Amino acid sequence: MTNANTNNSSEFDYIVIGGGSAGCVLAGRLTEDSDRSLCLLEAGGGGDNWVVNVPVGAVVIIPSKINNWALETVPQAGLNGRKGYQPRGKCLGGSSAINAMAYIRGNRKDYDGWAALGNTGWTYNEVLPYFIKSENNERIHDDFHGQGGPLNVSDLQSNNPLQNTYLAAASEVGYPINHDFNGEEQEGLGTYQVTQKNGARWSAAKGYLFPHMGNRSNLHVEINALAQRIIIENGRAVGVEFKQNGVKKTIRARREVIVSAGAFQSPQLLMVSGIGDRQELEKHGIPVIQDLPGVGKNLHDHPDFVFGYKSNNTKDTFGVSLSGSIKMLGQIQKYRQTHHGMVSSNFAECGGFLKSHPDLAIPNLQLHFVVALVDNHARTMHMGHGISCHVCLLNPRSRGTVKLSGPTMDDTPLIDPNFFGDPADIEDMVAGFKMTKKLMDAEAFKGVISKDLFTANIQNDDDIRAVLRQRTDTVYHPVGSCKMGIDDMAVVDPTLKVYGIQGLRVVDASIMPSVVNGNTNAPTIMIAEKAVDMIRAEHS
């Protein structure tokens, strides 16, 4: 996977730390300029095998450590002291190689809200061209979508009739139907478009990186290379020390070091390099290079609750049964021949956006309808077949932290999203619970659901609050820990430069001042596309 072997004398124009969604965009775009060299460091492996490429491979990845950091939170007071699970991609493509592939950008007001905080250049109208530039949408051709971009977006090829059941239930209970969540209007329920091509996963690596590896002499990719620290001399980032196969190496950057290690490890890397809250650094004996109190603060995520149901429909659902195993053998053969059918499923085939109160300006709830029984991130197995429906809170008020457990990158970060830290969040989730339960109780599902596993005995709001605290966890959208802004707690400015250090940027979901209304992969790719133009403008 490496284009060239680096050594202690290696020097590049740019070093990008992290080969996830943002890092792949940066590597692919910046090396379009043939006179600029770039080295991409990825702590994981190559990310190009059947487990990644075949969509149902996600069910193998999420509960395991295959291409997955498989992190966990500190005990969450709002979740009865439980530790939450935090899967994060650990391979080229990052979390775009292990996610459910839903292509969602967020709401117009998300980005206008960022700009209103002083982040010049980040209004919806200013970021929309970067969404369009990144996209190759196979079905939708209008002013909101792009064709010819590296990120392929398609309709699902699973052909699952439960999609129609879901839409029938939505219509039955009066929820609007939406055929494009990334168009003029976000509200409504429907089927998700996905980052797939011909029924196979289309990760950021597949779109932006793999086509150029081995073909561009200015692109160097190092896998199994865990960054140890950013080298800073006289207030400027000039290189990176990393560990590869047990050997420490150092490379230098002529122009910039760009951190794209994600919402947990980007702040961790800044802190172990001497950039962060003075008290936090001194507690671990790290010399303070830049006292930047916002590093690791403002962490937040979408809290998510999952309804789970047993089903007698073994034809259209995933599950553990003899008949299901026989059926899956046929589906595997079908996928090999046509790339259609259940093997192409992203599991979370349907969903959408609802308002818990009609007077809200934008939806504050997102649903993911899954054609399988999912319990505890697929780590708790149930015999038989089933379906699930997630509901998450899109605009949580709770804020948490990423802190250090030790002074090196080998020490696992202390992750605290502080779920339900603000009592208003659980009250919004009570409303979300009721709206989702109304949908799943629709007549359309009567022939599908045979047993309600987790919520059958819920009688009142107190019962709802209790089960929310018992079963809520992440829906895999952590952001905010290297916040972009102009206030005292901001880590990067609106051009994503780290305050107080020259030649250093952070480009990933950690820079989001507030989490977007939806899945975070497409917005992260947009952030990187916009960052490329800002970097080019500075160094032209």
XYZ file of C-alpha atoms in Angstrom:
540
model
C 0.000 0.000 0.000
C 2.965 2.328 0.274
C 4.077 4.270 -2.745
C 7.536 4.743 -1.314
C 9.434 3.886 1.817
C 9.931 6.879 4.038
C 12.948 7.324 6.250
C 14.287 9.941 8.599
C 15.452 12.101 5.714
C 12.061 12.120 3.935
C 10.539 15.527 3.339
C 7.219 16.422 1.753
C 5.247 19.568 1.084
C 2.316 18.222 3.079
C 1.906 15.533 5.711
C -1.651 14.337 6.360
C -2.220 12.370 9.570
C -5.153 9.987 9.207
C -6.354 8.172 6.100
C -10.073 8.471 6.825
C -12.709 10.354 4.863
C -11.006 13.752 5.185
C -7.465 12.433 4.772
C -8.313 10.598 1.546
C -9.835 13.748 0.068
C -6.788 15.823 1.016
C -4.362 13.255 -0.389
C -6.243 12.820 -3.629
C -6.899 16.484 -4.292
C -3.619 18.069 -3.158
C -1.563 15.658 -5.278
C -3.463 16.773 -8.373
C -0.784 19.478 -8.291
C 2.142 17.464 -9.624
C 4.729 19.843 -8.168
C 3.461 19.285 -4.619
C 4.390 16.144 -2.659
C 2.275 14.622 0.110
C 2.663 11.812 2.613
C -0.474 10.247 4.095
C -0.068 8.395 7.394
C -2.710 5.812 8.310
C -2.552 3.862 11.571
C -4.584 0.973 10.173
C -4.361 -1.234 7.123
C -5.218 -0.949 3.459
C -9.010 -1.029 3.666
C -9.541 -2.753 0.318
C -10.952 -6.252 0.803
C -14.303 -8.044 0.693
C -15.161 -7.203 4.305
C -15.062 -3.512 3.368
C -16.324 -3.671 -0.210
C -19.320 -5.973 0.257
C -21.945 -3.830 2.041
C -23.135 -6.508 4.475
C -19.524 -6.714 5.684
C -20.455 -3.823 7.990
C -22.164 -6.305 10.290
C -18.804 -8.068 10.636
C -16.850 -4.872 11.240
C -18.943 -2.865 13.711
C -18.881 -5.345 16.642
C -15.268 -6.399 16.024
C -11.782 -4.922 15.827
C -11.479 -5.577 12.096
C -10.511 -2.182 10.608
C -11.983 -0.683 13.766
C -10.500 1.143 16.756
C -13.450 -0.221 18.789
C -13.142 2.472 21.452
C -15.415 3.053 24.431
C -16.479 5.994 26.528
C -15.940 6.612 30.188
C -18.981 5.692 32.333
C -21.915 7.916 31.383
C -23.882 9.326 34.290
C -26.856 9.970 32.001
C -26.852 6.325 30.905
C -26.935 4.764 34.374
C -23.147 4.641 34.530
C -22.784 2.497 31.395
C -19.770 2.779 29.124
C -20.711 3.490 25.514
C -19.221 1.791 22.464
C -17.432 3.949 19.887
C -16.473 2.128 16.671
C -14.165 4.205 14.440
C -12.586 3.224 11.141
C -8.980 2.036 11.287
C -7.878 1.600 7.677
C -7.656 3.659 4.504
C -11.111 5.165 4.119
C -11.551 5.409 7.887
C -15.136 5.281 9.048
C -16.363 5.478 5.433
C -15.019 1.914 5.174
C -17.142 0.594 8.056
C -20.246 2.816 8.183
C -23.797 2.207 6.949
C -23.089 4.321 3.843
C -26.098 6.667 4.197
C -25.454 9.793 2.119
C -26.732 12.722 4.179
C -25.379 16.275 4.187
C -27.239 17.902 7.037
C -29.555 20.878 7.019
C -29.070 24.282 5.412
C -29.411 25.920 8.828
C -26.508 23.864 10.220
C -24.004 25.691 8.053
C -25.682 29.078 8.279
C -25.441 28.576 12.050
C -21.702 27.932 11.787
C -21.262 31.139 9.826
C -23.365 33.099 12.316
C -20.792 32.164 14.974
C -18.151 34.075 13.030
C -16.956 31.291 10.740
C -16.721 33.299 7.559
C -17.148 31.273 4.374
C -19.198 28.443 5.876
C -22.798 29.350 4.990
C -24.858 26.712 3.228
C -24.596 28.525 -0.079
C -20.803 28.600 0.308
C -20.400 24.916 1.188
C -22.977 23.552 -1.286
C -20.519 23.767 -4.231
C -18.160 21.437 -2.356
C -20.887 18.870 -1.765
C -21.688 19.062 -5.469
C -18.014 18.861 -6.454
C -17.489 15.705 -4.415
C -20.564 13.865 -5.668
C -21.477 11.595 -8.544
C -25.190 11.040 -8.015
C -26.527 8.326 -10.278
C -30.223 9.223 -10.000
C -30.751 12.823 -8.955
C -29.752 15.472 -11.486
C -30.631 18.940 -10.246
C -29.096 22.083 -8.773
C -28.442 20.366 -5.424
C -26.448 17.414 -6.754
C -23.288 16.708 -8.689
C -22.204 14.328 -11.400
C -18.622 13.346 -12.099
C -17.262 13.748 -8.564
C -15.139 11.078 -6.865
C -17.821 10.028 -4.329
C -20.370 7.746 -5.983
C -23.922 8.037 -4.636
C -26.632 5.621 -5.705
C -29.938 4.109 -4.736
C -29.835 0.816 -2.880
C -29.854 -2.353 -4.960
C -31.201 -4.600 -2.216
C -34.727 -4.575 -3.722
C -36.145 -5.208 -0.250
C -39.976 -5.001 -0.089
C -39.738 -3.837 3.540
C -38.859 -0.422 2.127
C -42.432 -0.178 0.846
C -43.756 -1.428 4.188
C -41.865 1.358 5.944
C -43.198 4.005 3.549
C -46.726 2.657 3.945
C -46.425 2.923 7.722
C -45.153 6.496 7.424
C -48.107 7.491 5.245
C -50.526 5.685 7.548
C -49.481 7.718 10.610
C -49.279 10.994 8.703
C -45.524 11.471 8.374
C -44.431 13.110 5.106
C -42.546 11.145 2.445
C -39.273 12.586 1.116
C -37.406 11.265 -1.923
C -34.291 13.441 -1.442
C -33.120 14.382 2.040
C -30.321 16.496 0.511
C -32.561 18.681 -1.639
C -34.789 21.644 -0.929
C -36.499 20.063 2.093
C -35.018 17.695 4.683
C -38.150 16.755 6.645
C -39.856 13.468 5.911
C -39.237 9.733 5.734
C -37.980 7.658 2.827
C -35.197 5.363 1.623
C -31.596 6.460 1.971
C -29.242 6.970 -0.912
C -25.878 5.373 -0.208
C -22.205 5.723 -1.030
C -22.149 2.662 -3.248
C -21.389 1.836 -6.856
C -22.951 -1.199 -8.518
C -24.030 -2.515 -5.135
C -20.558 -2.263 -3.553
C -19.292 0.123 -0.884
C -17.701 3.285 -2.274
C -15.490 4.554 0.534
C -13.596 7.833 0.460
C -10.462 5.808 -0.245
C -12.075 4.159 -3.244
C -13.158 7.494 -4.642
C -10.254 9.778 -3.809
C -7.179 7.679 -3.043
C -6.952 4.208 -4.588
C -7.120 5.416 -8.228
C -3.931 7.458 -7.696
C -1.793 5.145 -5.585
C 1.035 3.885 -7.749
C 0.147 6.400 -10.461
C 1.320 9.634 -8.849
C 4.963 9.882 -7.870
C 4.143 12.774 -5.527
C 1.704 10.698 -3.440
C 3.177 8.595 -0.628
C 0.917 6.444 1.534
C 2.118 4.743 4.694
C -0.188 2.224 6.407
C 0.213 0.761 9.899
C 1.836 4.100 10.727
C 0.601 5.535 14.036
C 1.499 9.185 14.527
C 3.268 9.763 17.856
C 3.588 13.530 17.886
C 3.721 16.625 15.733
C 7.188 18.150 15.657
C 7.008 21.877 16.398
C 9.993 24.199 16.094
C 9.832 27.911 16.861
C 6.046 27.898 16.828
C 5.737 26.058 13.525
C 4.735 22.472 12.725
C 7.615 21.068 10.707
C 7.178 17.304 10.825
C 5.687 14.195 12.345
C 7.113 11.358 14.380
C 5.314 8.084 13.767
C 5.675 4.434 14.645
C 5.481 1.770 11.955
C 5.903 -1.933 12.675
C 7.514 -1.076 15.995
C 10.042 1.336 14.479
C 9.914 5.084 15.144
C 10.400 7.302 12.103
C 10.411 11.031 11.487
C 9.359 12.917 8.355
C 9.408 16.638 7.646
C 6.863 19.007 6.094
C 7.909 21.977 3.997
C 4.473 23.594 3.962
C 1.898 22.091 6.329
C 1.051 19.295 8.712
C -2.659 18.473 8.486
C -4.346 16.493 11.263
C -7.283 14.356 10.091
C -7.372 11.724 12.818
C -11.013 12.196 13.824
C -12.982 13.555 16.748
C -11.113 11.471 19.329
C -7.557 11.189 18.096
C -7.105 14.627 16.544
C -7.398 16.368 19.927
C -5.355 13.584 21.519
C -2.533 14.105 19.017
C -2.562 17.864 19.550
C -2.355 17.367 23.302
C 0.482 14.836 23.317
C 2.316 17.267 21.002
C 2.037 20.065 23.570
C -1.054 21.883 22.242
C -4.011 22.042 24.593
C -5.265 23.010 28.007
C -2.258 23.731 30.175
C -3.639 21.877 33.195
C -4.408 18.765 31.165
C -0.928 18.698 29.625
C 0.940 19.364 32.849
C -1.026 16.596 34.585
C 0.659 14.142 32.197
C 4.080 15.785 32.156
C 3.749 17.120 28.617
C 5.685 20.357 27.938
C 3.224 23.100 26.965
C 3.968 24.576 23.545
C 0.614 26.294 23.033
C -1.933 26.758 25.814
C -5.163 26.184 23.892
C -7.949 25.361 26.373
C -10.526 24.312 23.771
C -8.627 21.208 22.617
C -10.740 18.190 23.534
C -13.695 20.296 24.704
C -17.092 20.638 22.971
C -17.253 16.910 22.141
C -20.788 15.880 21.302
C -22.670 13.196 19.433
C -26.189 12.155 18.472
C -27.673 10.069 21.309
C -29.530 7.134 19.772
C -32.159 4.648 20.942
C -32.980 1.428 19.082
C -36.373 -0.287 18.999
C -35.959 -4.022 18.372
C -38.536 -6.511 17.127
C -38.684 -10.201 16.361
C -40.189 -11.054 12.980
C -41.617 -14.127 11.301
C -40.591 -12.656 7.937
C -37.435 -14.650 7.272
C -37.450 -13.839 3.565
C -36.712 -10.088 3.766
C -34.865 -9.794 7.093
C -31.453 -10.827 8.295
C -31.227 -13.261 11.176
C -29.905 -16.442 12.695
C -31.858 -19.456 11.431
C -31.475 -22.508 9.217
C -33.826 -21.096 6.601
C -32.016 -17.760 6.762
C -28.662 -19.443 6.178
C -29.991 -21.336 3.171
C -31.530 -18.163 1.807
C -28.259 -16.253 2.279
C -26.358 -18.787 0.177
C -28.698 -17.969 -2.687
C -28.340 -14.252 -2.033
C -24.542 -14.516 -2.165
C -24.789 -16.206 -5.547
C -27.233 -13.544 -6.725
C -24.872 -10.798 -5.588
C -21.955 -12.361 -7.429
C -23.989 -12.426 -10.618
C -25.924 -9.154 -10.440
C -24.679 -7.078 -7.443
C -28.339 -6.859 -6.389
C -30.153 -8.369 -3.432
C -29.672 -8.575 0.317
C -25.871 -8.748 0.206
C -25.872 -5.177 -1.161
C -27.936 -3.929 1.777
C -26.571 -1.257 4.069
C -28.972 -2.641 6.739
C -30.229 0.894 7.568
C -32.188 1.057 4.331
C -34.826 3.627 5.298
C -35.176 6.529 7.674
C -35.541 10.257 7.612
C -36.101 13.395 9.603
C -38.947 14.465 11.883
C -39.800 17.340 14.211
C -40.667 16.494 17.800
C -42.723 19.709 17.874
C -44.365 21.268 14.802
C -43.126 24.761 15.632
C -39.449 23.796 15.241
C -37.609 25.446 12.358
C -35.876 22.218 11.304
C -36.185 18.516 12.146
C -34.534 17.489 15.397
C -34.956 13.713 15.080
C -33.483 11.192 12.656
C -34.660 7.626 12.120
C -32.749 4.637 10.721
C -34.927 1.622 9.855
C -32.867 -1.579 9.826
C -33.817 -4.869 8.158
C -32.240 -6.839 11.002
C -32.570 -7.072 14.778
C -29.753 -4.902 16.149
C -28.953 -5.040 19.841
C -25.921 -3.411 21.483
C -24.256 -2.520 18.169
C -24.818 -6.076 16.862
C -22.716 -7.420 19.728
C -25.676 -9.119 21.415
C -27.058 -11.833 19.141
C -30.632 -13.148 19.066
C -31.847 -16.337 17.439
C -34.362 -15.854 14.677
C -35.066 -12.828 12.525
C -36.110 -9.271 13.217
C -36.137 -5.579 12.387
C -35.024 -2.448 14.248
C -35.640 1.265 14.171
C -33.209 3.851 15.550
C -34.213 7.319 16.681
C -31.525 9.877 17.468
C -31.532 13.458 18.696
C -29.990 15.707 16.074
C -29.334 18.867 18.107
C -28.086 17.721 21.517
C -27.268 20.442 24.005
C -24.955 18.227 26.073
C -21.222 18.749 25.634
C -18.394 16.494 26.729
C -14.637 16.087 26.464
C -11.731 14.094 25.129
C -8.980 13.860 27.738
C -5.699 12.007 28.054
C -5.177 8.817 30.010
C -1.421 9.095 29.472
C 1.197 11.172 27.631
C 1.449 9.126 24.400
C -0.740 8.107 21.468
C -0.522 4.534 22.688
C -2.617 5.571 25.710
C -6.321 5.252 24.913
C -8.097 8.636 25.117
C -10.768 9.233 27.753
C -13.943 9.827 25.738
C -16.882 11.501 27.460
C -19.753 12.595 25.182
C -21.774 13.367 28.340
C -24.964 11.858 26.934
C -28.078 13.394 28.540
C -25.889 15.747 30.551
C -28.413 18.442 29.683
C -31.863 17.345 30.919
C -33.544 18.917 27.876
C -31.950 16.233 25.680
C -33.767 13.363 27.335
C -37.071 15.240 27.152
C -36.609 15.667 23.386
C -35.783 11.976 23.156
C -39.015 11.137 25.020
C -40.877 12.880 22.202
C -38.739 11.070 19.648
C -39.495 7.747 21.320
C -43.233 8.383 21.052
C -43.053 9.394 17.388
C -41.023 6.328 16.468
C -43.267 4.005 18.488
C -46.281 5.441 16.647
C -44.618 4.584 13.336
C -43.678 1.041 14.357
C -47.174 0.419 15.782
C -48.732 1.195 12.382
C -50.986 -1.413 10.792
C -48.477 -1.783 7.949
C -46.038 -3.514 10.312
C -48.578 -5.897 11.901
C -47.683 -8.708 9.523
C -43.958 -8.151 10.031
C -43.535 -7.761 13.796
C -44.128 -10.773 16.005
C -42.653 -9.458 19.275
C -41.515 -6.135 20.730
C -38.332 -7.008 22.619
C -37.431 -3.825 24.480
C -40.434 -1.491 24.747
C -43.537 -3.689 25.101
C -44.177 -2.756 28.737
C -43.619 0.993 28.508
C -46.625 2.744 30.079
C -45.694 6.374 30.716
C -43.018 9.048 30.344
C -41.095 7.843 33.374
C -40.892 4.381 31.804
C -39.645 5.980 28.588
C -36.954 7.941 30.419
C -35.862 4.777 32.210
C -35.515 2.710 29.044
C -33.752 5.599 27.282
C -31.131 5.719 30.040
C -30.867 1.935 29.939
C -30.384 1.513 26.176
C -29.294 4.800 24.520
C -25.824 5.032 22.969
C -24.043 6.617 20.004
C -25.172 6.497 16.395
C -21.503 7.061 15.442
C -21.424 10.827 14.821
C -18.872 12.332 17.285
C -17.746 15.878 16.447
C -16.599 19.181 17.869
C -13.460 18.410 19.885
C -11.251 20.781 17.835
C -13.928 23.380 17.330
C -13.735 25.944 14.541
C -14.525 29.456 15.712
C -13.359 32.865 16.826
C -14.112 32.564 20.548
C -11.758 31.677 23.402
C -12.588 27.954 23.221
C -12.010 27.612 19.485
C -9.107 25.411 18.379
C -8.993 26.332 14.696
C -9.913 29.489 12.832
C -12.334 29.556 9.861
C -9.486 28.450 7.570
C -8.939 25.454 9.903
C -5.523 26.668 11.088
C -4.665 25.801 14.677
C -4.449 28.961 16.763
C -0.915 29.881 17.795
C 0.917 27.340 15.620
C 2.010 28.022 12.050
C 1.808 25.370 9.370
C -0.773 23.261 11.218
C -4.419 22.609 10.395
C -7.112 20.238 11.558
C -9.400 18.944 8.827
C -12.065 16.443 9.922
C -15.351 16.225 11.853
C -13.677 17.464 15.031
C -13.785 21.046 13.691
C -17.598 21.168 13.539
C -18.798 23.816 16.026
C -22.081 21.909 16.253
C -23.046 18.537 14.844
C -24.998 18.588 11.611
C -28.566 17.350 11.230
C -27.692 13.892 9.990
C -24.884 11.489 9.252
C -21.421 13.040 9.300
C -19.481 11.313 6.502
C -20.599 13.510 3.600
C -20.078 16.738 5.622
C -16.568 15.587 6.549
C -15.763 15.050 2.877
C -17.148 18.515 2.125
C -14.953 20.046 4.849
C -11.883 18.473 3.272
C -12.842 19.596 -0.233
C -13.183 23.159 1.050
C -9.906 22.876 2.974
C -8.084 21.909 -0.234
C -9.119 25.177 -1.859
C -8.054 27.170 1.220
C -4.667 25.424 1.290
C -4.128 25.977 -2.422
C -5.082 29.644 -2.132
C -2.467 30.161 0.557
C 0.338 28.327 -1.217
C -0.348 29.262 -4.820
